[in-house]
Short mmCIF file of C-alpha atoms and ligand atoms in Angstrom, two decimals:
data_model
loop_
_atom_site.label_atom_id
_atom_site.label_comp_id
_atom_site.label_asym_id
_atom_site.label_seq_id
_atom_site.Cartn_x
_atom_site.Cartn_y
_atom_site.Cartn_z
CA UNK A 1 44.33 -21.52 -103.36
CA UNK A 2 42.30 -22.59 -100.68
CA UNK A 3 40.44 -24.67 -98.83
CA UNK A 4 36.47 -25.78 -99.14
CA UNK A 5 34.68 -26.69 -96.33
CA UNK A 6 31.47 -28.10 -96.38
CA UNK A 7 29.16 -28.30 -92.84
CA UNK A 8 26.52 -30.84 -92.68
CA UNK A 9 25.29 -29.40 -95.95
CA UNK A 10 21.72 -31.34 -97.67
CA UNK A 11 19.37 -30.26 -100.81
CA UNK A 12 16.24 -30.89 -100.70
CA UNK A 13 14.65 -29.67 -104.56
CA UNK A 14 11.73 -28.56 -104.61
CA UNK A 15 9.14 -31.92 -104.73
CA UNK A 16 10.71 -33.36 -101.75
CA UNK A 17 13.81 -35.23 -103.64
CA UNK A 18 16.61 -35.16 -101.18
CA UNK A 19 19.88 -34.84 -103.80
CA UNK A 20 22.32 -34.21 -100.97
CA UNK A 21 21.95 -35.35 -97.16
CA UNK A 22 24.03 -33.82 -94.46
CA UNK A 23 27.56 -33.89 -96.17
CA UNK A 24 30.32 -33.38 -93.74
CA UNK A 25 33.61 -32.45 -95.98
CA UNK A 26 36.83 -31.32 -95.88
CA UNK A 27 39.02 -30.44 -99.15
CA UNK A 28 42.33 -29.52 -98.46
CA UNK A 29 44.22 -26.44 -99.87
CA UNK A 30 45.75 -27.59 -102.94
CA UNK A 31 44.19 -30.70 -102.70
CA UNK A 32 42.53 -32.62 -105.92
CA UNK A 33 39.77 -34.34 -104.27
CA UNK A 34 37.32 -36.29 -106.50
CA UNK A 35 33.80 -36.71 -106.30
CA UNK A 36 32.11 -39.69 -107.62
CA UNK A 37 29.13 -42.24 -107.38
CA UNK A 38 26.85 -43.76 -110.10
CA UNK A 39 24.28 -41.31 -111.85
CA UNK A 40 21.90 -39.52 -109.81
CA UNK A 41 24.10 -39.70 -106.78
CA UNK A 42 24.19 -36.37 -105.49
CA UNK A 43 27.65 -35.26 -106.75
CA UNK A 44 26.69 -32.94 -109.89
CA UNK A 45 24.10 -31.09 -106.82
CA UNK A 46 26.89 -30.96 -104.47
CA UNK A 47 29.01 -29.48 -107.12
CA UNK A 48 26.59 -26.76 -107.77
CA UNK A 49 25.97 -25.58 -104.37
CA UNK A 50 30.08 -25.01 -103.69
CA UNK A 51 29.40 -23.15 -106.86
CA UNK A 52 26.32 -21.10 -105.95
CA UNK A 53 24.53 -22.13 -108.66
CA UNK A 54 22.01 -24.03 -106.09
CA UNK A 55 20.67 -23.22 -102.71
CA UNK A 56 21.52 -24.90 -99.72
CA UNK A 57 18.51 -26.64 -97.89
CA UNK A 58 20.47 -26.80 -94.77
CA UNK A 59 24.32 -26.92 -93.52
CA UNK A 60 27.44 -24.44 -94.46
CA UNK A 61 29.41 -23.97 -96.89
CA UNK A 62 32.79 -21.90 -96.54
CA UNK A 63 35.61 -21.06 -99.16
CA UNK A 64 39.16 -20.05 -97.96
CA UNK A 65 37.58 -19.36 -94.20
CA UNK A 66 35.18 -17.00 -96.17
CA UNK A 67 31.15 -18.67 -95.34
CA UNK A 68 30.30 -18.39 -98.82
CA UNK A 69 26.26 -20.30 -98.56
CA UNK A 70 24.69 -17.34 -98.85
CA UNK A 71 26.90 -15.46 -101.61
CA UNK A 72 26.25 -15.01 -105.17
CA UNK A 73 28.33 -17.35 -107.72
CA UNK A 74 30.25 -14.23 -109.18
CA UNK A 75 31.67 -13.44 -105.40
CA UNK A 76 33.02 -17.10 -104.44
CA UNK A 77 35.88 -16.56 -106.44
CA UNK A 78 35.82 -20.60 -108.22
CA UNK A 79 36.11 -21.24 -111.41
CA UNK A 80 33.50 -23.91 -112.61
CA UNK A 81 33.80 -26.49 -115.87
CA UNK A 82 32.04 -28.75 -117.11
CA UNK A 83 31.80 -31.50 -119.91
CA UNK A 84 30.90 -29.53 -123.56
CA UNK A 85 31.27 -26.36 -122.18
CA UNK A 86 30.40 -23.55 -124.93
CA UNK A 87 33.02 -21.33 -125.98
CA UNK A 88 32.26 -17.90 -127.24
CA UNK A 89 32.00 -18.51 -131.00
CA UNK A 90 32.04 -15.58 -132.12
CA UNK A 91 35.51 -14.73 -130.02
CA UNK A 92 38.90 -16.18 -131.12
CA UNK A 93 40.78 -18.07 -128.55
CA UNK A 94 42.60 -15.32 -127.39
CA UNK A 95 39.23 -13.33 -127.16
CA UNK A 96 37.52 -16.11 -125.07
CA UNK A 97 40.31 -16.43 -122.92
CA UNK A 98 40.59 -12.43 -122.53
CA UNK A 99 36.67 -12.08 -122.09
CA UNK A 100 35.82 -12.33 -118.58
CA UNK A 101 39.43 -10.15 -117.43
CA UNK A 102 38.51 -7.71 -119.70
CA UNK A 103 34.66 -7.67 -118.31
CA UNK A 104 36.09 -7.43 -114.67
CA UNK A 105 38.76 -4.83 -115.26
CA UNK A 106 35.91 -2.69 -117.16
CA UNK A 107 33.75 -3.74 -114.28
CA UNK A 108 36.21 -2.52 -111.86
CA UNK A 109 37.34 0.58 -112.22
CA UNK A 110 37.09 1.95 -108.83
CA UNK A 111 38.79 -1.28 -107.45
CA UNK A 112 41.38 -0.50 -110.05
CA UNK A 113 41.52 3.20 -108.57
CA UNK A 114 41.73 1.59 -104.95
CA UNK A 115 44.60 -0.70 -106.30
CA UNK A 116 46.22 2.09 -107.54
CA UNK A 117 45.93 4.22 -104.58
CA UNK A 118 46.91 1.11 -102.43
CA UNK A 119 50.12 1.01 -105.06
CA UNK A 120 48.84 -2.65 -105.48
CA UNK A 121 49.52 -4.50 -109.06
CA UNK A 122 46.80 -3.72 -111.67
CA UNK A 123 45.52 -7.75 -112.42
CA UNK A 124 48.66 -7.92 -114.54
CA UNK A 125 48.23 -7.16 -118.15
CA UNK A 126 45.76 -9.36 -119.90
CA UNK A 127 47.48 -10.22 -122.70
CA UNK A 128 50.54 -11.93 -120.72
CA UNK A 129 48.02 -13.84 -118.50
CA UNK A 130 45.96 -14.98 -121.26
CA UNK A 131 49.42 -16.03 -123.28
CA UNK A 132 50.63 -17.58 -119.76
CA UNK A 133 47.67 -19.95 -119.52
CA UNK A 134 48.16 -20.72 -123.20
CA UNK A 135 51.65 -21.23 -123.13
CA UNK A 136 51.07 -23.47 -120.02
CA UNK A 137 48.00 -25.74 -121.69
CA UNK A 138 50.21 -26.13 -124.83
CA UNK A 139 47.27 -23.68 -126.92
CA UNK A 140 49.37 -20.46 -127.84
CA UNK A 141 49.71 -21.64 -131.68
CA UNK A 142 45.74 -21.63 -131.63
CA UNK A 143 45.60 -18.11 -130.08
CA UNK A 144 43.90 -16.80 -133.39
CA UNK A 145 42.47 -19.35 -134.23
CA UNK A 146 37.62 -19.66 -133.83
CA UNK A 147 36.28 -22.48 -131.65
CA UNK A 148 34.64 -23.74 -135.07
CA UNK A 149 38.30 -24.74 -136.31
CA UNK A 150 39.09 -26.73 -132.93
CA UNK A 151 39.07 -30.20 -132.02
CA UNK A 152 36.77 -31.33 -128.85
CA UNK A 153 40.23 -31.38 -127.06
CA UNK A 154 41.36 -28.20 -127.69
CA UNK A 155 37.82 -26.92 -126.79
CA UNK A 156 38.04 -28.62 -124.13
CA UNK A 157 41.33 -26.24 -122.87
CA UNK A 158 40.53 -23.21 -124.34
CA UNK A 159 37.56 -23.92 -121.35
CA UNK A 160 40.11 -24.73 -119.27
CA UNK A 161 42.29 -21.63 -119.61
CA UNK A 162 39.23 -19.42 -119.09
CA UNK A 163 39.12 -20.53 -115.76
CA UNK A 164 42.53 -20.68 -115.38
CA UNK A 165 43.54 -16.68 -116.35
CA UNK A 166 40.62 -16.14 -113.55
CA UNK A 167 42.86 -16.81 -110.64
CA UNK A 168 39.97 -18.75 -108.75
CA UNK A 169 40.56 -20.08 -105.17
CA UNK A 170 39.03 -23.27 -106.42
CA UNK A 171 38.05 -25.30 -109.65
CA UNK A 172 35.30 -26.98 -110.01
CA UNK A 173 35.33 -29.55 -112.86
CA UNK A 174 31.73 -31.85 -113.95
CA UNK A 175 32.59 -34.08 -116.00
CA UNK A 176 34.82 -32.46 -117.93
CA UNK A 177 35.97 -35.10 -120.14
CA UNK A 178 33.01 -37.19 -120.41
CA UNK A 179 32.46 -35.91 -124.24
CA UNK A 180 35.74 -37.10 -125.49
CA UNK A 181 37.11 -39.99 -126.90
CA UNK A 182 39.01 -42.66 -125.10
CA UNK A 183 42.15 -42.13 -125.80
CA UNK A 184 42.15 -38.12 -125.31
CA UNK A 185 40.50 -38.81 -122.01
CA UNK A 186 44.04 -40.64 -121.02
CA UNK A 187 45.82 -37.43 -122.43
CA UNK A 188 43.52 -35.30 -120.48
CA UNK A 189 43.40 -36.69 -117.50
CA UNK A 190 47.01 -36.31 -117.12
CA UNK A 191 47.03 -32.59 -118.31
CA UNK A 192 44.77 -31.93 -116.01
CA UNK A 193 46.53 -33.79 -113.22
CA UNK A 194 50.03 -31.96 -113.81
CA UNK A 195 48.52 -28.68 -114.29
CA UNK A 196 46.51 -28.65 -111.00
CA UNK A 197 50.21 -29.24 -109.42
CA UNK A 198 51.53 -26.46 -111.09
CA UNK A 199 49.00 -24.31 -110.48
CA UNK A 200 48.88 -25.61 -106.90
CA UNK A 201 45.65 -25.54 -107.15
CA UNK A 202 42.65 -26.80 -105.34
CA UNK A 203 40.41 -28.95 -107.74
CA UNK A 204 37.23 -30.41 -106.94
CA UNK A 205 36.35 -32.49 -109.56
CA UNK A 206 33.13 -34.96 -110.60
CA UNK A 207 32.82 -38.24 -112.29
CA UNK A 208 30.87 -41.11 -112.55
CA UNK A 209 34.19 -43.42 -113.34
CA UNK A 210 35.46 -45.22 -110.53
CA UNK A 211 38.83 -45.28 -113.09
CA UNK A 212 39.04 -41.50 -113.23
CA UNK A 213 38.43 -41.45 -109.78
CA UNK A 214 40.95 -43.33 -109.04
CA UNK A 215 43.56 -42.04 -111.41
CA UNK A 216 43.24 -38.15 -110.86
CA UNK A 217 42.31 -38.15 -106.34
CA UNK A 218 44.75 -37.24 -104.31
CA UNK A 219 41.56 -38.21 -102.46
CA UNK A 220 38.11 -39.40 -103.49
CA UNK A 221 34.41 -39.30 -101.70
CA UNK A 222 32.67 -42.44 -103.23
CA UNK A 223 28.72 -41.20 -102.96
CA UNK A 224 25.73 -43.32 -102.61
CA UNK A 225 21.73 -41.93 -102.64
CA UNK A 226 23.49 -38.24 -101.48
CA UNK A 227 25.39 -39.72 -98.83
CA UNK A 228 29.29 -39.76 -98.15
CA UNK A 229 29.46 -43.83 -98.38
CA UNK A 230 33.61 -42.93 -97.80
CA UNK A 231 36.05 -40.72 -98.17
CA UNK A 232 40.17 -41.34 -98.36
CA UNK A 233 42.97 -42.12 -100.59
CA UNK A 234 42.16 -44.02 -104.16
CA UNK A 235 44.56 -47.13 -102.22
CA UNK A 236 42.29 -46.99 -99.06
CA UNK A 237 39.30 -46.97 -100.50
CA UNK A 238 40.06 -50.17 -102.98
CA UNK A 239 42.18 -52.34 -100.55
CA UNK A 240 39.84 -50.57 -97.29
CA UNK A 241 36.02 -50.38 -98.78
CA UNK A 242 33.79 -49.12 -96.24
CA UNK A 243 31.13 -50.99 -97.33
CA UNK A 244 29.23 -53.60 -99.32
CA UNK A 245 28.57 -50.50 -101.66
CA UNK A 246 32.11 -49.09 -102.22
CA UNK A 247 33.44 -52.57 -102.50
CA UNK A 248 31.17 -53.08 -105.64
CA UNK A 249 31.20 -49.84 -107.29
CA UNK A 250 35.29 -49.23 -107.31
CA UNK A 251 37.34 -51.49 -108.90
CA UNK A 252 36.85 -53.25 -112.88
CA UNK A 253 35.94 -56.39 -113.12
CA UNK A 254 33.74 -55.37 -109.78
CA UNK A 255 34.72 -57.37 -106.77
CA UNK A 256 32.91 -60.80 -106.35
CA UNK A 257 30.53 -60.09 -103.43
CA UNK A 258 29.01 -63.71 -102.32
CA UNK A 259 26.57 -64.23 -99.72
CA UNK A 260 26.79 -66.94 -97.01
CA UNK A 261 27.07 -67.65 -93.36
CA UNK A 262 29.77 -67.13 -90.88
CA UNK A 263 29.99 -70.75 -88.89
CA UNK A 264 32.23 -72.67 -86.92
CA UNK A 265 33.83 -75.66 -88.93
CA UNK A 266 32.43 -78.76 -88.28
CA UNK A 267 29.20 -76.69 -89.33
CA UNK A 268 30.79 -75.46 -92.23
CA UNK A 269 32.56 -78.64 -93.60
CA UNK A 270 36.64 -78.91 -92.81
CA UNK A 271 39.00 -77.05 -93.73
CA UNK A 272 42.61 -77.63 -94.68
CA UNK A 273 44.28 -75.25 -91.71
CA UNK A 274 42.84 -75.79 -88.05
CA UNK A 275 40.85 -72.53 -88.88
CA UNK A 276 38.01 -72.40 -86.26
CA UNK A 277 35.95 -70.51 -88.39
CA UNK A 278 34.79 -70.85 -91.91
CA UNK A 279 31.98 -68.98 -94.50
CA UNK A 280 28.91 -71.29 -95.69
CA UNK A 281 27.94 -70.32 -99.19
CA UNK A 282 25.66 -71.60 -101.46
CA UNK A 283 27.03 -75.10 -101.91
CA UNK A 284 30.38 -74.40 -101.06
CA UNK A 285 32.40 -73.02 -97.96
CA UNK A 286 36.09 -72.06 -97.51
CA UNK A 287 37.92 -71.17 -94.32
CA UNK A 288 38.10 -67.66 -92.13
CA UNK A 289 41.86 -66.65 -92.94
CA UNK A 290 44.11 -66.06 -89.45
CA UNK A 291 43.73 -62.33 -89.53
CA UNK A 292 40.42 -61.98 -90.01
CA UNK A 293 38.91 -64.75 -87.41
CA UNK A 294 39.35 -62.20 -84.55
CA UNK A 295 37.18 -59.56 -86.22
CA UNK A 296 34.43 -61.99 -87.62
CA UNK A 297 34.82 -64.40 -83.94
CA UNK A 298 31.17 -62.41 -82.74
CA UNK A 299 29.26 -63.00 -86.32
CA UNK A 300 29.26 -66.30 -85.81
CA UNK A 301 25.67 -67.53 -87.52
CA UNK A 302 25.59 -63.62 -88.91
CA UNK A 303 24.64 -63.67 -92.67
CA UNK A 304 27.66 -62.03 -94.21
CA UNK A 305 28.98 -60.78 -97.79
CA UNK A 306 32.42 -62.28 -98.75
CA UNK A 307 34.24 -60.28 -100.85
CA UNK A 308 37.10 -61.16 -102.77
CA UNK A 309 38.72 -59.13 -106.11
CA UNK A 310 39.36 -60.87 -109.14
CA UNK A 311 42.52 -60.50 -109.30
CA UNK A 312 43.01 -62.68 -105.45
CA UNK A 313 41.18 -65.66 -107.77
CA UNK A 314 44.08 -67.71 -109.34
CA UNK A 315 43.88 -70.01 -112.02
CA UNK A 316 46.35 -72.66 -111.16
CA UNK A 317 45.83 -75.50 -113.45
CA UNK A 318 43.55 -76.59 -116.07
CA UNK A 319 41.20 -80.14 -115.49
CA UNK A 320 42.00 -82.41 -112.71
CA UNK A 321 45.31 -83.49 -113.82
CA UNK A 322 46.35 -80.09 -114.40
CA UNK A 323 50.05 -79.05 -112.84
CA UNK A 324 50.36 -78.83 -109.06
CA UNK A 325 51.04 -75.32 -107.92
CA UNK A 326 51.98 -75.42 -104.65
CA UNK A 327 49.22 -72.59 -102.32
CA UNK A 328 49.54 -69.47 -101.97
CA UNK A 329 49.15 -69.07 -97.71
CA UNK A 330 45.73 -69.16 -96.49
CA UNK A 331 44.56 -69.62 -100.05
CA UNK A 332 41.60 -72.19 -100.92
CA UNK A 333 41.43 -74.70 -103.67
CA UNK A 334 38.54 -75.19 -105.52
CA UNK A 335 37.33 -76.51 -109.02
CA UNK A 336 35.98 -74.18 -111.58
CA UNK A 337 33.94 -74.47 -114.81
CA UNK A 338 34.93 -71.55 -117.67
CA UNK A 339 31.72 -69.62 -118.16
CA UNK A 340 32.81 -66.52 -119.78
CA UNK A 341 36.01 -65.13 -121.03
CA UNK A 342 36.33 -61.35 -121.86
CA UNK A 343 39.33 -59.53 -123.25
CA UNK A 344 40.52 -56.42 -121.16
CA UNK A 345 43.09 -55.93 -123.74
CA UNK A 346 46.21 -56.79 -121.34
CA UNK A 347 44.23 -59.10 -119.35
CA UNK A 348 41.50 -61.18 -119.50
CA UNK A 349 38.36 -61.40 -117.14
CA UNK A 350 36.94 -65.26 -116.88
CA UNK A 351 34.25 -65.73 -115.08
CA UNK A 352 33.97 -69.69 -113.15
CA UNK A 353 31.37 -71.71 -111.86
CA UNK A 354 32.86 -73.04 -108.49
CA UNK A 355 31.67 -76.67 -108.52
CA UNK A 356 30.66 -77.74 -104.83
CA UNK A 357 32.97 -79.31 -102.73
CA UNK A 358 32.46 -82.12 -101.08
CA UNK A 359 28.61 -82.94 -101.95
CA UNK A 360 29.34 -85.05 -104.09
CA UNK A 361 26.76 -84.51 -106.93
CA UNK A 362 29.01 -81.62 -108.25
CA UNK A 363 26.83 -78.74 -108.34
CA UNK A 364 27.46 -75.38 -109.30
CA UNK A 365 27.43 -73.13 -106.54
CA UNK A 366 28.46 -69.86 -106.94
CA UNK A 367 30.37 -67.66 -110.13
CA UNK A 368 33.17 -65.52 -109.13
CA UNK A 369 35.60 -63.33 -111.73
CA UNK A 370 39.04 -63.36 -111.99
CA UNK A 371 41.90 -61.43 -114.28
CA UNK A 372 44.37 -63.51 -116.18
CA UNK A 373 46.86 -63.03 -118.20
CA UNK A 374 45.69 -62.27 -121.80
CA UNK A 375 47.82 -64.89 -123.47
CA UNK A 376 46.49 -67.71 -120.82
CA UNK A 377 44.88 -70.22 -122.34
CA UNK A 378 41.44 -70.64 -122.10
CA UNK A 379 38.27 -72.27 -123.68
CA UNK A 380 34.76 -72.04 -122.53
CA UNK A 381 33.93 -74.83 -120.57
CA UNK A 382 37.78 -75.90 -119.36
CA UNK A 383 37.57 -77.38 -115.60
CA UNK A 384 39.97 -75.93 -113.85
CA UNK A 385 41.79 -75.57 -109.89
CA UNK A 386 41.75 -72.49 -108.65
CA UNK A 387 42.73 -71.11 -105.53
CA UNK A 388 40.82 -68.25 -103.27
CA UNK A 389 43.29 -66.09 -101.30
CA UNK A 390 41.35 -66.16 -98.78
CA UNK A 391 43.65 -63.32 -96.36
CA UNK A 392 42.99 -60.53 -99.25
CA UNK A 393 38.97 -61.54 -98.43
CA UNK A 394 36.84 -58.57 -97.80
CA UNK A 395 33.83 -59.15 -94.88
CA UNK A 396 30.21 -57.11 -94.99
CA UNK A 397 27.43 -57.52 -92.99
CA UNK A 398 24.50 -58.83 -95.20
CA UNK A 399 22.53 -56.76 -92.73
CA UNK A 400 24.01 -53.36 -92.99
CA UNK A 401 26.74 -53.45 -95.67
CA UNK A 402 29.42 -52.69 -93.09
CA UNK A 403 32.93 -54.24 -93.27
CA UNK A 404 33.54 -56.05 -90.98
CA UNK A 405 36.86 -55.89 -90.15
CA UNK A 406 38.24 -52.81 -92.11
CA UNK A 407 35.81 -50.77 -90.34
CA UNK A 408 36.41 -52.64 -87.33
CA UNK A 409 39.23 -51.02 -86.60
CA UNK A 410 41.28 -54.27 -86.74
CA UNK A 411 43.69 -52.76 -89.72
CA UNK A 412 42.70 -49.81 -89.88
P1 ADP B 501 24.95 -37.05 -110.32
O1 ADP B 501 25.47 -35.75 -110.19
O2 ADP B 501 25.58 -37.96 -108.82
O3 ADP B 501 24.03 -37.74 -111.27
P2 ADP B 501 22.91 -35.26 -109.18
O4 ADP B 501 23.03 -34.40 -108.54
O5 ADP B 501 22.15 -34.64 -110.50
O6 ADP B 501 23.36 -36.82 -109.45
O7 ADP B 501 21.08 -35.89 -108.83
C1 ADP B 501 20.76 -36.08 -107.63
C2 ADP B 501 19.54 -36.44 -107.24
O8 ADP B 501 18.82 -34.83 -107.03
C3 ADP B 501 18.94 -37.15 -108.29
O9 ADP B 501 17.99 -38.07 -107.54
C4 ADP B 501 17.76 -36.29 -109.36
O10 ADP B 501 16.71 -36.91 -110.15
C5 ADP B 501 17.57 -35.08 -108.33
N1 ADP B 501 17.52 -34.36 -109.42
C6 ADP B 501 18.60 -33.38 -109.76
N2 ADP B 501 18.69 -32.06 -110.21
C7 ADP B 501 16.94 -31.86 -109.44
C8 ADP B 501 15.96 -30.88 -109.96
N3 ADP B 501 16.42 -29.39 -110.43
N4 ADP B 501 14.76 -30.50 -109.18
C9 ADP B 501 14.72 -31.95 -108.80
N5 ADP B 501 15.62 -33.11 -108.58
C10 ADP B 501 16.63 -33.23 -109.10
#
């Protein structure tokens, strides 16, 4: 297997659409790299340029140390698998798996002769390679079946097997699981990850599904408007999103993002500790946690976006008479009204309308989503006490979208 490098790669389609803009990327040998982004962000175009199915408008691509951007797809030694990939309907599973190998071995008469002269192994017995791949994928009992006699998942495995038997330098996957049902998708995800480890394969995998990206990727690349927004390990991207876009795109329910200003505390109302800095949102305010103050001190008066993940908004008791809970460190209390409840299966997403603090009229000021246990006894309209874990907050510039804390080098 081998690494893949993209250097300043761009693609402008005839008609002027810039689908990919100056992407730099280094996919490591044996890495599982996921390209993730919303529809139209340039994922497929990037993959297709690596495969050679789409020309680059600018930049260079290397596979296994060889510059390939001028090479035809079949000379790049990569295998591509995409969603709903067609199998040869008139060939058995065995025939489908062996087809490419037989073609190569027929077309490679001279290559075979040279191999023989050099004493190299003939691309081992085709039958053995096919059976090995089939064993690995758990489809050995299906080798004699025709594609029409297979389920969606089995067909996808055969498509995968066809790529595997070729022993390519890298596998390229374009949303290969998106037309499978949810349960099978989860199963195939696990299988793909296991297989890629077993084969020590370099994999570049495209998906629009951020949960899939977080599960599968050794590292993930978040794309938007044809540009890399962030490249990092899943935890890193989740915990330290580089900008507002990544923050909102990665994670479900999405991160709460609220616009406001950073101010001296006198101007944003008093805070429970002696925080000299606060955040003033629409009708409510909160202190800036100790670990963020240094990074935010230079942004007093600036429009910012406060981000809090739903799991960092905690309901600590219903109603004004609810049980008094001790505050998590550096958290900020608020009262809220339950505005919506959605089941997530093992948990619930709850929409809370924060009630304006200190302004006496109890007016609603902002909406946040939180995540609670599925058995949480909540009803629409309930008044609850909540704690916002301000030390887990994210801060973004409202002008540039950049993360003012994580990207500022303070934490990472
Ligand atoms: P993704 O895979 O992230 O959905 P694509 O790479 O397919 O995104 O597309 C990126 C952008 O390029 C989109 O704006 C899309 O409309 C445009 N695009 C894709 N293919 C073509 C094409 N053949 N001609 C012109 N524009 C295209």
